[in-house]
């Protein structure tokens, strides 16, 4: 199993995307192991999901604390990992942290980036009046939701949607995208050129999940 | 045929979207007639397409001319029309012009707005590195590509795409979207609330063409 990538997941909340990654990693053919889950908020449900899956967890509280201190402790908790996945992790990481994992920190965002970055992708899309919403799995850079895109998926926005109904539809796409992209990363099929990510796709694979 | 909407199309170039509208309107059940095509550039191929379809044309040169003068002459050429469609029309219209056709000026844009507005939607999407591109049919307001969205359609971006290959794929979506949205407009099924357009959809219809 020496070719299996070691993956840490950073969480801040209920961890539905963490669950998607845990479920994928539970399959023996999946090329990544989730070896650590770190929460920056105590007691969040994501920690329980990790424990249920037998994955070691850490809580490193970020609130009221200098970023450098916080990140140093997170790094200490992570130990040796190949890939870091953000899953609803609501803190912006510094360049110093990111430099420890060059082009190996992943995130998922509930909008078709570059449209609707930031903390309210679903609400902003509905307020704008787009007829498509979606999700973007991307590498993390120094900006907010600006890093190289790995894959995207779309879902229709319906006239009678609420933020909740649309978020649920988008979440289903997120749960397909994130394990798919983690697999590509773990298999070393992703290269970054400038601000674009390239992926060696197998027949039938696609970086755009329409719908 | 008194319920058929009278439509004018403004063009600046080869007019491939004009052709899609002409083809749709050629069917007797289509609820709109193209009654006038106006070009702001002399001799463009769109004028030939209109002539082939038996649609009267006008050329009103915009270059080197005050916007008010130009728009006054366009208005005079349009006569009585219900809907104005911009099809590759490369001039921004003033509020005074738009007020003559409230919420009845349509445009098509080669990007999934609000991402990549402006004159280079395809090139900008490739430079950013999105894995989806697409087109947006929308009502025109005072901004550039900011008006209420009627429908959108998406296509994958492939790693070996050129601007030309991607533009061709997007254009195929544009040619599906524009007649679809013109039909909705002509049948009076579109209402605007704030910055959002609502559409009374029939069973099976969708405002998002995935792909």
GROMACS .gro file of C-alpha atoms in nm:
model
  422
    1UNK     CA    1   0.000   0.000   0.000
    2UNK     CA    2   0.299   0.233  -0.024
    3UNK     CA    3   0.153   0.411  -0.326
    4UNK     CA    4  -0.156   0.523  -0.139
    5UNK     CA    5  -0.158   0.897  -0.078
    6UNK     CA    6  -0.188   1.016   0.281
    7UNK     CA    7  -0.464   1.275   0.307
    8UNK     CA    8  -0.566   1.512   0.587
    9UNK     CA    9  -0.903   1.686   0.587
   10UNK     CA   10  -0.965   2.023   0.756
   11UNK     CA   11  -1.323   2.090   0.867
   12UNK     CA   12  -1.532   2.352   1.044
   13UNK     CA   13  -1.882   2.209   1.045
   14UNK     CA   14  -2.103   1.914   0.971
   15UNK     CA   15  -1.858   1.761   0.726
   16UNK     CA   16  -2.080   1.631   0.448
   17UNK     CA   17  -1.794   1.653   0.201
   18UNK     CA   18  -1.567   1.481   0.453
   19UNK     CA   19  -1.822   1.198   0.452
   20UNK     CA   20  -1.804   1.175   0.074
   21UNK     CA   21  -1.426   1.146   0.096
   22UNK     CA   22  -1.443   0.888   0.377
   23UNK     CA   23  -1.693   0.681   0.180
   24UNK     CA   24  -1.471   0.689  -0.128
   25UNK     CA   25  -1.158   0.603   0.071
   26UNK     CA   26  -1.334   0.307   0.230
   27UNK     CA   27  -1.313   0.124  -0.100
   28UNK     CA   28  -0.991  -0.077  -0.120
   29UNK     CA   29  -0.911   0.039  -0.473
   30UNK     CA   30  -0.925   0.406  -0.380
   31UNK     CA   31  -0.572   0.552  -0.408
   32UNK     CA   32  -0.588   0.769  -0.093
   33UNK     CA   33  -0.622   0.714   0.279
   34UNK     CA   34  -0.774   0.974   0.509
   35UNK     CA   35  -0.522   0.967   0.793
   36UNK     CA   36  -0.624   1.272   0.996
   37UNK     CA   37  -0.920   1.509   1.037
   38UNK     CA   38  -0.858   1.850   1.199
   39UNK     CA   39  -1.139   2.080   1.312
   40UNK     CA   40  -1.091   2.446   1.400
   41UNK     CA   41  -1.422   2.452   1.590
   42UNK     CA   42  -1.476   2.222   1.889
   43UNK     CA   43  -1.745   1.956   1.880
   44UNK     CA   44  -1.851   1.985   1.518
   45UNK     CA   45  -2.029   1.686   1.366
   46UNK     CA   46  -1.747   1.627   1.119
   47UNK     CA   47  -1.536   1.501   1.410
   48UNK     CA   48  -1.797   1.238   1.484
   49UNK     CA   49  -1.799   1.126   1.122
   50UNK     CA   50  -1.421   1.084   1.135
   51UNK     CA   51  -1.439   0.888   1.459
   52UNK     CA   52  -1.708   0.662   1.311
   53UNK     CA   53  -1.472   0.587   1.024
   54UNK     CA   54  -1.184   0.519   1.261
   55UNK     CA   55  -0.985   0.824   1.152
   56UNK     CA   56  -0.781   1.010   1.417
   57UNK     CA   57  -0.903   1.364   1.485
   58UNK     CA   58  -0.760   1.682   1.631
   59UNK     CA   59  -0.927   2.004   1.735
   60UNK     CA   60  -0.718   2.317   1.700
   61UNK     CA   61  -0.924   2.619   1.796
   62UNK     CA   62  -0.870   2.915   1.564
   63UNK     CA   63  -1.095   3.170   1.728
   64UNK     CA   64  -0.920   3.460   1.900
   65UNK     CA   65  -0.580   3.333   1.800
   66UNK     CA   66  -0.299   3.455   1.576
   67UNK     CA   67  -0.304   3.284   1.238
   68UNK     CA   68   0.061   3.183   1.260
   69UNK     CA   69   0.010   3.011   1.597
   70UNK     CA   70  -0.300   2.836   1.475
   71UNK     CA   71  -0.141   2.713   1.157
   72UNK     CA   72   0.175   2.596   1.333
   73UNK     CA   73  -0.034   2.376   1.559
   74UNK     CA   74  -0.237   2.243   1.268
   75UNK     CA   75   0.086   2.154   1.087
   76UNK     CA   76   0.212   1.972   1.393
   77UNK     CA   77  -0.112   1.772   1.410
   78UNK     CA   78  -0.102   1.686   1.041
   79UNK     CA   79   0.236   1.517   1.048
   80UNK     CA   80   0.342   1.366   0.718
   81UNK     CA   81   0.063   1.400   0.465
   82UNK     CA   82   0.069   1.425   0.088
   83UNK     CA   83  -0.256   1.610   0.027
   84UNK     CA   84  -0.468   1.844   0.238
   85UNK     CA   85  -0.842   1.866   0.163
   86UNK     CA   86  -1.050   2.156   0.290
   87UNK     CA   87  -1.408   2.047   0.347
   88UNK     CA   88  -1.623   2.334   0.466
   89UNK     CA   89  -1.316   2.477   0.637
   90UNK     CA   90  -1.397   2.842   0.702
   91UNK     CA   91  -1.050   2.986   0.752
   92UNK     CA   92  -0.821   3.135   0.487
   93UNK     CA   93  -0.478   2.972   0.500
   94UNK     CA   94  -0.160   3.177   0.475
   95UNK     CA   95   0.095   3.141   0.202
   96UNK     CA   96   0.337   2.999   0.458
   97UNK     CA   97   0.098   2.708   0.524
   98UNK     CA   98   0.025   2.653   0.157
   99UNK     CA   99   0.395   2.648   0.072
  100UNK     CA  100   0.427   2.333   0.281
  101UNK     CA  101   0.200   2.152   0.034
  102UNK     CA  102   0.265   2.313  -0.303
  103UNK     CA  103  -0.034   2.257  -0.536
  104UNK     CA  104  -0.153   1.987  -0.296
  105UNK     CA  105  -0.420   2.171  -0.095
  106UNK     CA  106  -0.768   2.113  -0.237
  107UNK     CA  107  -1.101   2.285  -0.177
  108UNK     CA  108  -1.457   2.255  -0.296
  109UNK     CA  109  -1.674   2.561  -0.346
  110UNK     CA  110  -2.051   2.573  -0.407
  111UNK     CA  111  -2.046   2.787  -0.722
  112UNK     CA  112  -1.919   2.778  -1.078
  113UNK     CA  113  -1.604   2.980  -1.014
  114UNK     CA  114  -1.501   3.246  -1.093
  115UNK     CA  115  -1.868   3.336  -1.041
  116UNK     CA  116  -1.973   3.378  -0.678
  117UNK     CA  117  -1.659   3.325  -0.470
  118UNK     CA  118  -1.669   3.376  -0.094
  119UNK     CA  119  -1.888   3.247   0.184
  120UNK     CA  120  -2.230   3.274   0.017
  121UNK     CA  121  -2.206   3.109  -0.324
  122UNK     CA  122  -2.558   2.967  -0.324
  123UNK     CA  123  -2.732   3.277  -0.195
  124UNK     CA  124  -2.539   3.503  -0.431
  125UNK     CA  125  -2.628   3.290  -0.735
  126UNK     CA  126  -2.998   3.300  -0.649
  127UNK     CA  127  -2.987   3.675  -0.587
  128UNK     CA  128  -2.818   3.730  -0.923
  129UNK     CA  129  -3.075   3.518  -1.102
  130UNK     CA  130  -2.855   3.266  -1.279
  131UNK     CA  131  -3.030   2.959  -1.420
  132UNK     CA  132  -2.735   2.733  -1.339
  133UNK     CA  133  -2.556   2.678  -1.011
  134UNK     CA  134  -2.284   2.431  -0.934
  135UNK     CA  135  -1.964   2.348  -0.760
  136UNK     CA  136  -1.593   2.381  -0.828
  137UNK     CA  137  -1.315   2.160  -0.696
  138UNK     CA  138  -0.989   2.351  -0.710
  139UNK     CA  139  -0.639   2.382  -0.574
  140UNK     CA  140  -0.596   2.647  -0.309
  141UNK     CA  141  -0.377   2.949  -0.372
  142UNK     CA  142  -0.333   3.275  -0.181
  143UNK     CA  143  -0.666   3.416  -0.296
  144UNK     CA  144  -1.020   3.329  -0.189
  145UNK     CA  145  -1.152   3.059  -0.424
  146UNK     CA  146  -0.914   3.166  -0.701
  147UNK     CA  147  -0.685   2.864  -0.741
  148UNK     CA  148  -0.646   2.634  -1.044
  149UNK     CA  149  -0.969   2.447  -1.120
  150UNK     CA  150  -0.972   2.067  -1.124
  151UNK     CA  151  -1.335   2.002  -1.214
  152UNK     CA  152  -1.677   2.163  -1.205
  153UNK     CA  153  -2.034   2.042  -1.203
  154UNK     CA  154  -2.364   2.218  -1.271
  155UNK     CA  155  -2.726   2.189  -1.167
  156UNK     CA  156  -3.031   2.389  -1.274
  157UNK     CA  157  -3.167   2.670  -1.059
  158UNK     CA  158  -3.546   2.645  -1.044
  159UNK     CA  159  -3.778   2.943  -1.007
  160UNK     CA  160  -3.925   2.800  -0.686
  161UNK     CA  161  -3.590   2.713  -0.529
  162UNK     CA  162  -3.499   2.828  -0.182
  163UNK     CA  163  -3.138   2.864  -0.070
  164UNK     CA  164  -3.184   2.529   0.104
  165UNK     CA  165  -3.327   2.337  -0.191
  166UNK     CA  166  -3.060   2.472  -0.424
  167UNK     CA  167  -2.782   2.403  -0.172
  168UNK     CA  168  -2.897   2.041  -0.146
  169UNK     CA  169  -2.885   1.998  -0.524
  170UNK     CA  170  -2.538   2.154  -0.539
  171UNK     CA  171  -2.416   1.941  -0.249
  172UNK     CA  172  -2.497   1.626  -0.443
  173UNK     CA  173  -2.260   1.748  -0.716
  174UNK     CA  174  -1.993   1.838  -0.461
  175UNK     CA  175  -2.006   1.484  -0.328
  176UNK     CA  176  -1.937   1.348  -0.676
  177UNK     CA  177  -1.667   1.603  -0.762
  178UNK     CA  178  -1.449   1.589  -0.454
  179UNK     CA  179  -1.366   1.214  -0.446
  180UNK     CA  180  -1.317   1.223  -0.824
  181UNK     CA  181  -1.062   1.505  -0.799
  182UNK     CA  182  -0.891   1.359  -0.494
  183UNK     CA  183  -0.841   1.040  -0.691
  184UNK     CA  184  -0.677   1.236  -0.974
  185UNK     CA  185  -0.450   1.411  -0.725
  186UNK     CA  186  -0.358   1.092  -0.543
  187UNK     CA  187  -0.273   0.921  -0.870
  188UNK     CA  188  -0.043   1.207  -0.972
  189UNK     CA  189  -0.248   1.289  -1.278
  190UNK     CA  190  -0.269   1.664  -1.212
  191UNK     CA  191  -0.012   1.917  -1.331
  192UNK     CA  192  -0.032   2.292  -1.288
  193UNK     CA  193   0.078   2.531  -1.563
  194UNK     CA  194   0.048   2.893  -1.462
  195UNK     CA  195  -0.300   2.929  -1.325
  196UNK     CA  196  -0.441   2.628  -1.510
  197UNK     CA  197  -0.453   2.271  -1.391
  198UNK     CA  198  -0.423   1.990  -1.644
  199UNK     CA  199  -0.548   1.640  -1.575
  200UNK     CA  200  -0.455   1.318  -1.754
  201UNK     CA  201  -0.804   1.185  -1.811
  202UNK     CA  202  -0.892   0.822  -1.872
  203UNK     CA  203  -1.146   0.738  -2.142
  204UNK     CA  204  -1.490   0.841  -2.025
  205UNK     CA  205  -1.366   1.079  -1.760
  206UNK     CA  206  -1.463   1.444  -1.774
  207UNK     CA  207  -1.379   1.758  -1.581
  208UNK     CA  208  -1.729   1.893  -1.628
  209UNK     CA  209  -2.029   1.719  -1.477
  210UNK     CA  210  -2.326   1.872  -1.659
  211UNK     CA  211  -2.677   1.812  -1.544
  212UNK     CA  212  -5.121   3.599  -3.742
  213UNK     CA  213  -5.195   3.902  -3.524
  214UNK     CA  214  -5.042   3.733  -3.219
  215UNK     CA  215  -4.704   3.692  -3.381
  216UNK     CA  216  -4.442   3.916  -3.225
  217UNK     CA  217  -4.256   4.153  -3.454
  218UNK     CA  218  -3.882   4.119  -3.398
  219UNK     CA  219  -3.587   4.326  -3.515
  220UNK     CA  220  -3.230   4.194  -3.500
  221UNK     CA  221  -2.924   4.417  -3.465
  222UNK     CA  222  -2.599   4.277  -3.602
  223UNK     CA  223  -2.234   4.371  -3.651
  224UNK     CA  224  -2.080   4.067  -3.814
  225UNK     CA  225  -2.135   3.729  -3.970
  226UNK     CA  226  -2.470   3.678  -3.799
  227UNK     CA  227  -2.463   3.312  -3.703
  228UNK     CA  228  -2.713   3.376  -3.423
  229UNK     CA  229  -2.927   3.575  -3.665
  230UNK     CA  230  -2.932   3.263  -3.882
  231UNK     CA  231  -3.052   3.054  -3.588
  232UNK     CA  232  -3.335   3.301  -3.530
  233UNK     CA  233  -3.424   3.314  -3.901
  234UNK     CA  234  -3.432   2.935  -3.919
  235UNK     CA  235  -3.659   2.915  -3.615
  236UNK     CA  236  -3.890   3.188  -3.745
  237UNK     CA  237  -3.921   3.009  -4.079
  238UNK     CA  238  -4.138   2.747  -3.911
  239UNK     CA  239  -4.505   2.847  -3.928
  240UNK     CA  240  -4.568   2.764  -3.562
  241UNK     CA  241  -4.292   2.994  -3.438
  242UNK     CA  242  -4.457   3.286  -3.251
  243UNK     CA  243  -4.226   3.558  -3.386
  244UNK     CA  244  -4.147   3.714  -3.722
  245UNK     CA  245  -3.812   3.871  -3.799
  246UNK     CA  246  -3.928   4.190  -3.968
  247UNK     CA  247  -3.604   4.390  -3.987
  248UNK     CA  248  -3.228   4.341  -3.960
  249UNK     CA  249  -3.010   4.644  -3.888
  250UNK     CA  250  -2.630   4.638  -3.918
  251UNK     CA  251  -2.402   4.906  -3.776
  252UNK     CA  252  -2.116   4.795  -4.003
  253UNK     CA  253  -2.157   4.808  -4.383
  254UNK     CA  254  -2.143   4.491  -4.588
  255UNK     CA  255  -2.134   4.233  -4.306
  256UNK     CA  256  -2.242   3.880  -4.392
  257UNK     CA  257  -2.543   3.899  -4.159
  258UNK     CA  258  -2.706   4.135  -4.412
  259UNK     CA  259  -2.674   3.869  -4.680
  260UNK     CA  260  -2.835   3.610  -4.452
  261UNK     CA  261  -3.129   3.845  -4.394
  262UNK     CA  262  -3.168   3.914  -4.764
  263UNK     CA  263  -3.162   3.539  -4.838
  264UNK     CA  264  -3.448   3.497  -4.591
  265UNK     CA  265  -3.642   3.783  -4.749
  266UNK     CA  266  -3.607   4.010  -4.446
  267UNK     CA  267  -3.566   4.386  -4.506
  268UNK     CA  268  -3.230   4.524  -4.398
  269UNK     CA  269  -3.086   4.861  -4.303
  270UNK     CA  270  -2.730   4.973  -4.249
  271UNK     CA  271  -2.681   5.252  -3.997
  272UNK     CA  272  -2.313   5.323  -3.957
  273UNK     CA  273  -2.211   5.383  -3.596
  274UNK     CA  274  -1.843   5.455  -3.642
  275UNK     CA  275  -1.735   5.815  -3.579
  276UNK     CA  276  -2.085   5.920  -3.486
  277UNK     CA  277  -2.259   6.043  -3.171
  278UNK     CA  278  -2.449   5.766  -2.996
  279UNK     CA  279  -2.771   5.967  -2.983
  280UNK     CA  280  -2.768   6.030  -3.358
  281UNK     CA  281  -2.689   5.669  -3.433
  282UNK     CA  282  -2.961   5.533  -3.206
  283UNK     CA  283  -3.222   5.780  -3.335
  284UNK     CA  284  -3.164   5.656  -3.687
  285UNK     CA  285  -3.176   5.292  -3.578
  286UNK     CA  286  -3.508   5.359  -3.403
  287UNK     CA  287  -3.644   5.519  -3.717
  288UNK     CA  288  -3.541   5.212  -3.921
  289UNK     CA  289  -3.695   4.970  -3.672
  290UNK     CA  290  -4.045   5.111  -3.690
  291UNK     CA  291  -4.299   4.923  -3.482
  292UNK     CA  292  -4.138   4.617  -3.329
  293UNK     CA  293  -4.217   4.426  -3.012
  294UNK     CA  294  -3.878   4.273  -2.939
  295UNK     CA  295  -3.522   4.369  -3.031
  296UNK     CA  296  -3.259   4.092  -3.048
  297UNK     CA  297  -2.889   4.172  -3.039
  298UNK     CA  298  -2.692   3.913  -3.232
  299UNK     CA  299  -2.321   3.982  -3.219
  300UNK     CA  300  -2.404   4.352  -3.203
  301UNK     CA  301  -2.090   4.522  -3.077
  302UNK     CA  302  -2.231   4.853  -2.951
  303UNK     CA  303  -2.359   4.934  -2.603
  304UNK     CA  304  -2.709   5.083  -2.622
  305UNK     CA  305  -2.807   5.385  -2.412
  306UNK     CA  306  -3.080   5.385  -2.150
  307UNK     CA  307  -3.282   5.611  -2.377
  308UNK     CA  308  -3.287   5.343  -2.647
  309UNK     CA  309  -3.359   5.061  -2.402
  310UNK     CA  310  -3.649   5.257  -2.247
  311UNK     CA  311  -3.828   5.234  -2.580
  312UNK     CA  312  -3.844   4.854  -2.538
  313UNK     CA  313  -3.865   4.792  -2.163
  314UNK     CA  314  -3.746   4.439  -2.080
  315UNK     CA  315  -3.779   4.352  -2.449
  316UNK     CA  316  -3.421   4.383  -2.572
  317UNK     CA  317  -3.244   4.046  -2.573
  318UNK     CA  318  -2.880   3.948  -2.608
  319UNK     CA  319  -2.674   3.632  -2.615
  320UNK     CA  320  -2.331   3.617  -2.456
  321UNK     CA  321  -2.068   3.341  -2.492
  322UNK     CA  322  -2.008   3.279  -2.121
  323UNK     CA  323  -2.190   3.163  -1.811
  324UNK     CA  324  -2.265   3.509  -1.676
  325UNK     CA  325  -2.181   3.669  -1.441
  326UNK     CA  326  -1.848   3.504  -1.521
  327UNK     CA  327  -1.656   3.654  -1.814
  328UNK     CA  328  -1.867   3.949  -1.934
  329UNK     CA  329  -1.737   4.176  -2.209
  330UNK     CA  330  -1.599   4.121  -2.554
  331UNK     CA  331  -1.378   3.815  -2.488
  332UNK     CA  332  -1.587   3.560  -2.301
  333UNK     CA  333  -1.429   3.255  -2.463
  334UNK     CA  334  -1.069   3.371  -2.439
  335UNK     CA  335  -1.115   3.483  -2.078
  336UNK     CA  336  -1.265   3.147  -1.975
  337UNK     CA  337  -0.973   2.956  -2.127
  338UNK     CA  338  -0.719   3.190  -1.967
  339UNK     CA  339  -0.884   3.143  -1.628
  340UNK     CA  340  -0.883   2.767  -1.664
  341UNK     CA  341  -1.252   2.686  -1.608
  342UNK     CA  342  -1.360   2.335  -1.706
  343UNK     CA  343  -1.701   2.457  -1.824
  344UNK     CA  344  -1.784   2.728  -2.074
  345UNK     CA  345  -2.123   2.824  -2.206
  346UNK     CA  346  -2.365   3.088  -2.314
  347UNK     CA  347  -2.623   3.312  -2.152
  348UNK     CA  348  -2.935   3.456  -2.313
  349UNK     CA  349  -3.045   3.761  -2.118
  350UNK     CA  350  -3.241   4.083  -2.127
  351UNK     CA  351  -3.034   4.393  -2.180
  352UNK     CA  352  -3.004   4.658  -1.910
  353UNK     CA  353  -2.776   4.958  -1.874
  354UNK     CA  354  -2.472   4.747  -1.787
  355UNK     CA  355  -2.253   4.530  -2.003
  356UNK     CA  356  -2.392   4.175  -1.995
  357UNK     CA  357  -2.559   4.233  -1.659
  358UNK     CA  358  -2.931   4.207  -1.738
  359UNK     CA  359  -3.182   3.948  -1.613
  360UNK     CA  360  -3.094   3.597  -1.732
  361UNK     CA  361  -3.345   3.399  -1.940
  362UNK     CA  362  -3.150   3.076  -1.990
  363UNK     CA  363  -2.799   2.938  -1.991
  364UNK     CA  364  -2.622   2.645  -2.146
  365UNK     CA  365  -2.289   2.478  -2.073
  366UNK     CA  366  -2.025   2.281  -2.260
  367UNK     CA  367  -1.701   2.123  -2.137
  368UNK     CA  368  -1.367   2.295  -2.188
  369UNK     CA  369  -1.111   2.042  -2.304
  370UNK     CA  370  -0.739   2.062  -2.226
  371UNK     CA  371  -0.653   2.068  -2.596
  372UNK     CA  372  -0.911   2.331  -2.688
  373UNK     CA  373  -0.816   2.641  -2.881
  374UNK     CA  374  -1.023   2.958  -2.863
  375UNK     CA  375  -1.170   2.854  -3.197
  376UNK     CA  376  -1.265   2.498  -3.102
  377UNK     CA  377  -1.422   2.614  -2.778
  378UNK     CA  378  -1.605   2.901  -2.949
  379UNK     CA  379  -1.754   2.656  -3.198
  380UNK     CA  380  -1.883   2.433  -2.918
  381UNK     CA  381  -2.031   2.733  -2.735
  382UNK     CA  382  -2.188   2.864  -3.054
  383UNK     CA  383  -2.385   2.543  -3.093
  384UNK     CA  384  -2.537   2.611  -2.749
  385UNK     CA  385  -2.607   2.973  -2.841
  386UNK     CA  386  -2.801   2.858  -3.145
  387UNK     CA  387  -3.024   2.642  -2.924
  388UNK     CA  388  -3.069   2.903  -2.652
  389UNK     CA  389  -3.159   3.209  -2.853
  390UNK     CA  390  -3.462   3.076  -3.045
  391UNK     CA  391  -3.583   2.906  -2.727
  392UNK     CA  392  -3.572   3.231  -2.531
  393UNK     CA  393  -3.718   3.438  -2.814
  394UNK     CA  394  -4.010   3.201  -2.820
  395UNK     CA  395  -4.068   3.252  -2.447
  396UNK     CA  396  -4.051   3.628  -2.494
  397UNK     CA  397  -4.284   3.627  -2.795
  398UNK     CA  398  -4.538   3.416  -2.607
  399UNK     CA  399  -4.537   3.657  -2.313
  400UNK     CA  400  -4.410   3.394  -2.071
  401UNK     CA  401  -4.132   3.608  -1.924
  402UNK     CA  402  -4.177   3.841  -1.628
  403UNK     CA  403  -3.905   4.044  -1.460
  404UNK     CA  404  -3.892   4.089  -1.083
  405UNK     CA  405  -3.608   4.311  -0.972
  406UNK     CA  406  -3.303   4.172  -1.144
  407UNK     CA  407  -3.446   3.824  -1.194
  408UNK     CA  408  -3.645   3.700  -1.491
  409UNK     CA  409  -3.912   3.437  -1.436
  410UNK     CA  410  -4.037   3.212  -1.713
  411UNK     CA  411  -4.359   3.011  -1.727
  412UNK     CA  412  -4.211   2.681  -1.837
  413UNK     CA  413  -4.404   2.404  -2.010
  414UNK     CA  414  -4.341   2.047  -1.902
  415UNK     CA  415  -4.001   1.934  -2.019
  416UNK     CA  416  -3.868   2.284  -2.071
  417UNK     CA  417  -3.561   2.399  -1.881
  418UNK     CA  418  -3.368   2.721  -1.841
  419UNK     CA  419  -3.041   2.531  -1.816
  420UNK     CA  420  -2.904   2.329  -2.104
  421UNK     CA  421  -2.636   2.112  -1.946
  422UNK     CA  422  -2.397   1.913  -2.155
   0.00000   0.00000   0.00000
